[in-house]
Amino acid sequence: MNTPGNASVFGAVHLGYIVIETNRFTDWRRFGTAAIGMHHDALDTDLMRFRLDDQECRFLLRRGPAEDVVATGWHVDDEVTFERIETRIHAHGVPMTHGTPDEAALRGVERLLRFPGPKGITQEIYTNPLKSADPLRMRASGFVTGDSGMGHVAITSAKPAQLRGYFNTVFDARLTDYIDETINGVKLKIRFLRVNERHHSIAVAAVRGLPVDPVRTRVQHLNIQAATLDDVAQSYRRVGELGFDMALSIGQHTNDRELSYYARTPSGFEWEVGWNPLVVDETTWEPSTHQGISIWGHTPVGGTIVDKLDQFRLAARSLAHREDTVPALSGNGIPDS
């Protein structure tokens, strides 16, 4: 018999919003609106939001030095799911904080619970996202959210088994598949985790055989899904014309078949705009391993030998720093089969 804490929440959890800390508000506003094509709301000099749909907030930007993602918000279907996750966190002895009314209002939600996540990224769950009555003002025709959530988050880690353990404990995340890739002579294994029908809401990349993390930021990239192929093409053109750096040109992934490109945000991590990823059928899906991230395209843009040296320096530096995996929730981790 399932108790409230161990009944599965898979399928009732959806990536709902991202909180970013930055001091580059002017650049981020141009990037989000003029380049990517999202709706922008200025709250005050230290806060702004982007919308993708009728939900009040999909990206909350607050002023601060991190230049990084500091929290991810997960929409849960109902109070029962909320309480199941809350029970799990409590049972594992992990501290939780109920969001204040002001914190919930900034995120456009009614009820908010915050708790520690891997790599210092606070995890937040919420119910009842608030809808805005204001019409969208976007260059894009639209973005795909709904039951699949709004996209995904990709993280590099020196402890991928522990990250899998964490998201399995908290959200009953399932392994979708793997990708083996070699970039600049470095062998990577990428694990793709899903919490609903979206192919993945979390991707975890690790250097094979070495406990290093070659990325400065807590996230390697964020993804949002464009409504049309034309939206992808037009935003790709605008990113270049407005002078923002492109990380990877347009290409198509091997595993989820999403057609996408990667731009570099004003904070330094990457932003993927994609179109038409496949949807997982739970009755037939079996995890597999793909060789290489792309069927075609996704060619690196503008990299230099200095960039490569910086990446190796960051990897070496990461050896001296303990990566936080929230051991109470990640446990011994889930090793690759």
Coordinates of C-alpha atoms in Angstrom, one line a residue:
M1 CA 0.0 0.0 0.0
N2 CA 1.4 3.4 -1.0
T3 CA 1.8 6.0 1.7
P4 CA 1.4 9.7 0.8
G5 CA 5.1 10.1 0.4
N6 CA 5.9 7.2 -1.8
A7 CA 3.0 7.2 -4.3
S8 CA 4.4 8.2 -7.7
V9 CA 4.2 11.8 -8.9
F10 CA 5.5 11.0 -12.4
G11 CA 3.3 12.8 -15.0
A12 CA 2.0 15.3 -12.5
V13 CA 5.1 17.5 -12.5
H14 CA 6.0 20.1 -15.2
L15 CA 8.8 22.6 -15.5
G16 CA 7.1 25.9 -15.0
Y17 CA 9.5 28.8 -14.5
I18 CA 13.2 29.7 -14.1
V19 CA 14.7 32.3 -11.7
I20 CA 17.8 34.0 -13.0
E21 CA 20.1 36.4 -11.1
T22 CA 21.9 39.0 -13.2
N23 CA 23.1 42.6 -13.2
R24 CA 22.8 42.8 -17.0
F25 CA 19.2 43.8 -17.2
T26 CA 19.5 45.9 -20.4
D27 CA 21.2 43.1 -22.3
W28 CA 18.8 40.5 -21.0
R29 CA 15.8 42.6 -22.0
R30 CA 17.1 42.9 -25.6
F31 CA 18.0 39.2 -25.7
G32 CA 14.7 38.0 -24.4
T33 CA 12.4 40.3 -26.4
A34 CA 14.2 41.5 -29.6
A35 CA 16.2 38.3 -30.2
I36 CA 14.3 35.3 -28.7
G37 CA 10.9 37.0 -29.1
M38 CA 9.3 36.6 -25.6
H39 CA 6.9 38.9 -23.8
H40 CA 8.6 41.3 -21.3
D41 CA 7.2 42.8 -18.1
A42 CA 9.2 45.3 -16.1
L43 CA 8.3 45.1 -12.4
D44 CA 10.9 47.6 -11.0
T45 CA 14.6 48.4 -11.4
D46 CA 15.6 45.1 -9.8
L47 CA 13.0 42.7 -11.2
M48 CA 11.6 41.7 -14.5
R49 CA 9.8 38.8 -16.1
F50 CA 9.4 37.1 -19.4
R51 CA 6.2 35.3 -20.5
L52 CA 5.8 32.6 -23.1
D53 CA 2.0 32.1 -22.7
D54 CA -0.9 33.2 -20.5
Q55 CA 1.0 32.2 -17.3
E56 CA 2.1 35.4 -15.5
C57 CA 5.7 34.3 -15.2
R58 CA 8.0 31.9 -17.0
F59 CA 11.3 33.6 -16.3
L60 CA 11.9 35.8 -13.3
L61 CA 15.1 37.9 -13.4
R62 CA 16.3 39.5 -10.2
R63 CA 19.3 41.8 -9.8
G64 CA 22.4 40.2 -8.3
P65 CA 25.9 39.0 -9.1
A66 CA 25.4 35.3 -9.8
E67 CA 24.9 35.6 -13.6
D68 CA 23.2 32.2 -13.4
V69 CA 20.1 30.3 -12.8
V70 CA 19.4 30.2 -9.1
A71 CA 16.0 28.4 -8.9
T72 CA 13.8 26.2 -11.0
G73 CA 10.0 26.1 -10.4
W74 CA 7.9 23.0 -11.0
H75 CA 4.2 23.1 -11.5
V76 CA 2.4 20.2 -9.8
D77 CA -1.1 19.2 -10.8
D78 CA -2.9 19.4 -7.5
E79 CA -2.6 19.7 -3.7
V80 CA -2.2 15.9 -3.4
T81 CA 0.9 15.9 -5.5
F82 CA 2.2 19.0 -3.7
E83 CA 1.8 17.2 -0.3
R84 CA 3.3 14.0 -1.5
I85 CA 6.5 15.8 -2.5
E86 CA 6.5 17.8 0.7
T87 CA 6.2 14.6 2.7
R88 CA 9.2 13.1 0.9
I89 CA 11.4 16.1 1.5
H90 CA 10.4 16.1 5.2
A91 CA 11.0 12.4 5.5
H92 CA 14.5 12.8 4.3
G93 CA 15.3 15.5 6.8
V94 CA 15.9 18.2 4.2
P95 CA 14.9 21.8 5.3
M96 CA 12.0 23.4 3.4
T97 CA 10.7 26.9 3.3
H98 CA 7.2 27.9 2.4
G99 CA 7.3 31.0 0.1
T100 CA 5.9 34.3 1.3
P101 CA 2.9 35.8 -0.4
D102 CA 5.3 38.3 -2.1
E103 CA 7.6 35.5 -3.3
A104 CA 4.7 33.6 -4.7
A105 CA 3.3 36.7 -6.4
L106 CA 6.6 37.5 -8.1
R107 CA 6.4 34.0 -9.6
G108 CA 2.8 34.2 -10.5
V109 CA 1.7 31.3 -8.3
E110 CA -0.6 30.8 -5.3
R111 CA 1.4 28.3 -3.1
L112 CA 5.1 27.9 -3.1
L113 CA 7.6 25.5 -1.4
R114 CA 11.4 25.9 -1.7
F115 CA 14.1 23.3 -0.9
P116 CA 17.8 22.7 -1.8
G117 CA 18.7 21.3 -5.1
P118 CA 21.9 20.0 -6.8
K119 CA 24.7 22.5 -7.6
G120 CA 23.0 25.2 -5.5
I121 CA 20.0 25.5 -7.7
T122 CA 17.0 25.9 -5.4
Q123 CA 14.0 23.7 -6.3
E124 CA 10.5 25.1 -6.0
I125 CA 7.2 23.5 -6.4
Y126 CA 3.9 25.3 -6.8
T127 CA 0.2 24.9 -7.6
N128 CA -2.3 27.0 -9.4
P129 CA -0.2 29.2 -11.7
L130 CA -1.9 32.6 -12.1
K131 CA -3.0 33.7 -15.6
S132 CA -2.4 37.2 -17.0
A133 CA -5.3 39.1 -18.6
D134 CA -2.8 41.2 -20.6
P135 CA -2.4 40.2 -24.2
L136 CA 1.1 38.8 -25.2
R137 CA 3.4 41.2 -27.0
M138 CA 5.9 38.9 -28.7
R139 CA 7.9 38.6 -31.9
A140 CA 7.4 34.9 -31.8
S141 CA 4.0 33.4 -32.8
G142 CA 4.0 31.3 -29.7
F143 CA 5.7 28.7 -27.5
V144 CA 4.8 25.1 -26.6
T145 CA 4.1 24.6 -22.8
G146 CA 1.0 22.7 -21.6
D147 CA 1.2 19.2 -20.1
S148 CA 4.9 18.8 -21.2
G149 CA 6.0 21.9 -19.3
M150 CA 7.9 24.7 -20.8
G151 CA 11.2 23.1 -21.9
H152 CA 14.2 21.7 -20.1
V153 CA 17.3 22.4 -18.1
A154 CA 20.7 21.0 -18.9
I155 CA 23.3 20.6 -16.1
T156 CA 27.0 19.5 -16.1
S157 CA 28.0 17.4 -13.2
A158 CA 31.0 15.5 -11.7
K159 CA 28.4 13.3 -9.9
P160 CA 25.8 12.3 -12.5
A161 CA 24.6 9.2 -10.6
Q162 CA 23.8 11.4 -7.5
L163 CA 21.8 13.9 -9.7
R164 CA 19.8 11.0 -11.1
G165 CA 19.2 9.8 -7.6
Y166 CA 18.0 13.3 -6.5
F167 CA 15.4 13.7 -9.3
N168 CA 14.2 10.2 -8.9
T169 CA 13.7 10.7 -5.2
V170 CA 11.9 14.0 -5.5
F171 CA 10.0 13.7 -8.8
D172 CA 10.1 10.0 -9.8
A173 CA 12.1 11.0 -12.8
R174 CA 12.6 8.3 -15.4
L175 CA 15.7 7.7 -17.6
T176 CA 14.8 8.4 -21.3
D177 CA 18.1 7.7 -23.0
Y178 CA 21.8 8.5 -23.2
I179 CA 24.1 10.2 -25.6
D180 CA 27.8 9.5 -25.9
E181 CA 29.7 12.5 -27.5
T182 CA 33.2 13.6 -27.9
I183 CA 33.8 17.4 -27.9
N184 CA 37.3 18.8 -28.3
G185 CA 38.7 15.4 -27.4
V186 CA 36.7 15.2 -24.2
K187 CA 34.3 12.2 -23.9
L188 CA 30.9 13.0 -22.5
K189 CA 28.0 10.9 -21.4
I190 CA 24.7 12.8 -21.2
R191 CA 21.7 11.3 -19.3
F192 CA 18.2 12.5 -20.2
L193 CA 15.5 12.4 -17.5
R194 CA 11.8 12.9 -17.9
V195 CA 9.1 13.7 -15.4
N196 CA 6.2 13.6 -17.9
E197 CA 5.6 13.0 -21.6
R198 CA 8.3 15.5 -22.6
H199 CA 11.4 13.6 -23.8
H200 CA 13.4 15.3 -21.1
S201 CA 13.0 18.1 -18.6
I202 CA 16.5 17.5 -17.1
A203 CA 19.7 16.6 -19.0
V204 CA 22.8 15.7 -17.0
A205 CA 26.2 15.8 -18.8
A206 CA 29.4 14.4 -17.3
V207 CA 33.0 13.9 -18.5
R208 CA 33.5 10.1 -18.8
G209 CA 36.1 8.8 -16.3
L210 CA 37.0 12.1 -14.8
P211 CA 35.2 13.8 -11.8
V212 CA 35.4 17.3 -13.3
D213 CA 32.9 19.9 -14.3
P214 CA 34.0 22.1 -17.3
V215 CA 31.2 24.7 -17.1
R216 CA 31.4 27.8 -15.0
T217 CA 27.6 28.3 -14.6
R218 CA 25.2 26.0 -12.6
V219 CA 23.3 25.3 -15.8
Q220 CA 24.9 24.6 -19.2
H221 CA 21.7 25.6 -21.1
L222 CA 18.0 26.2 -20.9
N223 CA 15.5 25.1 -23.6
I224 CA 12.2 26.5 -24.7
Q225 CA 10.1 25.1 -27.5
A226 CA 8.9 27.3 -30.4
A227 CA 5.5 26.9 -31.9
T228 CA 6.7 26.8 -35.5
L229 CA 9.8 26.2 -37.5
D230 CA 9.6 29.8 -38.8
D231 CA 9.8 31.0 -35.2
V232 CA 13.1 29.1 -34.8
A233 CA 14.5 30.5 -38.1
Q234 CA 13.4 34.1 -37.4
S235 CA 14.8 34.1 -33.9
Y236 CA 18.1 32.6 -35.1
R237 CA 18.4 35.4 -37.6
R238 CA 17.6 38.1 -35.0
V239 CA 20.2 36.7 -32.5
G240 CA 22.9 37.2 -35.2
E241 CA 21.7 40.6 -36.4
L242 CA 21.5 42.0 -32.9
G243 CA 25.1 40.9 -32.1
F244 CA 24.5 38.2 -29.5
D245 CA 26.9 35.3 -29.6
M246 CA 25.7 32.0 -31.2
A247 CA 27.0 28.9 -29.5
L248 CA 25.8 26.2 -31.9
S249 CA 24.2 26.7 -35.3
I250 CA 20.9 25.1 -36.3
G251 CA 20.8 21.3 -36.2
Q252 CA 18.8 18.3 -35.3
H253 CA 19.3 16.1 -32.2
T254 CA 19.7 12.3 -32.5
N255 CA 17.5 11.3 -29.6
D256 CA 14.5 13.6 -29.3
R257 CA 14.8 14.7 -33.0
E258 CA 14.3 18.4 -32.0
L259 CA 15.5 20.9 -34.5
S260 CA 17.2 23.8 -32.6
Y261 CA 20.0 26.3 -32.2
Y262 CA 21.9 27.5 -29.1
A263 CA 22.6 31.2 -28.4
R264 CA 24.8 32.5 -25.6
T265 CA 22.9 34.5 -23.0
P266 CA 24.1 37.8 -21.5
S267 CA 25.0 35.8 -18.3
G268 CA 27.1 33.3 -20.2
F269 CA 25.1 30.1 -20.1
E270 CA 23.4 28.9 -23.3
W271 CA 19.8 29.2 -24.5
E272 CA 18.3 26.6 -26.8
V273 CA 15.3 27.4 -29.0
G274 CA 13.9 24.2 -30.5
W275 CA 11.0 22.9 -32.5
N276 CA 9.0 19.6 -32.7
P277 CA 10.7 17.2 -30.3
L278 CA 9.2 13.8 -30.1
V279 CA 6.8 12.9 -27.2
V280 CA 7.5 9.7 -25.2
D281 CA 4.9 6.9 -25.3
E282 CA 5.2 5.3 -21.9
T283 CA 3.8 2.0 -23.1
T284 CA 6.6 1.3 -25.6
W285 CA 9.6 3.4 -24.6
E286 CA 12.9 1.7 -23.8
P287 CA 16.1 3.7 -23.0
S288 CA 18.9 3.4 -25.5
T289 CA 22.3 5.1 -26.3
H290 CA 22.8 7.4 -29.2
Q291 CA 26.2 8.3 -30.6
G292 CA 26.6 12.0 -30.9
I293 CA 24.2 14.8 -30.1
S294 CA 23.2 15.7 -33.6
I295 CA 22.0 14.0 -36.8
W296 CA 23.2 17.2 -38.6
G297 CA 24.2 20.7 -37.8
H298 CA 24.8 22.1 -34.3
T299 CA 28.2 23.3 -35.5
P300 CA 30.2 25.3 -32.9
V301 CA 30.3 29.0 -33.7
G302 CA 33.0 31.5 -32.8
G303 CA 35.1 29.3 -30.5
T304 CA 38.8 30.0 -30.0
I305 CA 41.7 28.2 -28.5
V306 CA 41.4 30.7 -25.6
D307 CA 37.9 29.4 -25.0
K308 CA 39.1 25.8 -25.0
L309 CA 41.9 26.6 -22.5
D310 CA 39.4 28.4 -20.3
Q311 CA 37.2 25.3 -20.3
F312 CA 40.1 23.1 -19.3
R313 CA 41.1 25.5 -16.5
L314 CA 37.5 25.5 -15.2
A315 CA 37.5 21.7 -15.2
A316 CA 40.8 21.5 -13.3
R317 CA 39.5 24.1 -10.8
S318 CA 36.4 22.0 -10.2
L319 CA 38.5 19.2 -8.7
A320 CA 39.1 21.4 -5.7
H321 CA 35.5 22.2 -5.0
R322 CA 32.9 19.8 -3.6
E323 CA 29.8 19.6 -5.8
D324 CA 26.6 19.8 -3.7
T325 CA 24.2 17.0 -4.6
V326 CA 22.0 17.2 -1.5
P327 CA 23.1 13.8 -0.2
A328 CA 19.9 13.3 1.9
L329 CA 17.9 13.2 -1.3
S330 CA 20.4 11.8 -3.8
G331 CA 21.6 9.0 -1.6
N332 CA 24.1 6.6 -3.2
G333 CA 22.8 7.7 -6.6
I334 CA 21.5 5.7 -9.5
P335 CA 24.4 4.2 -11.5
D336 CA 24.2 3.6 -15.3
S337 CA 23.0 0.1 -16.1

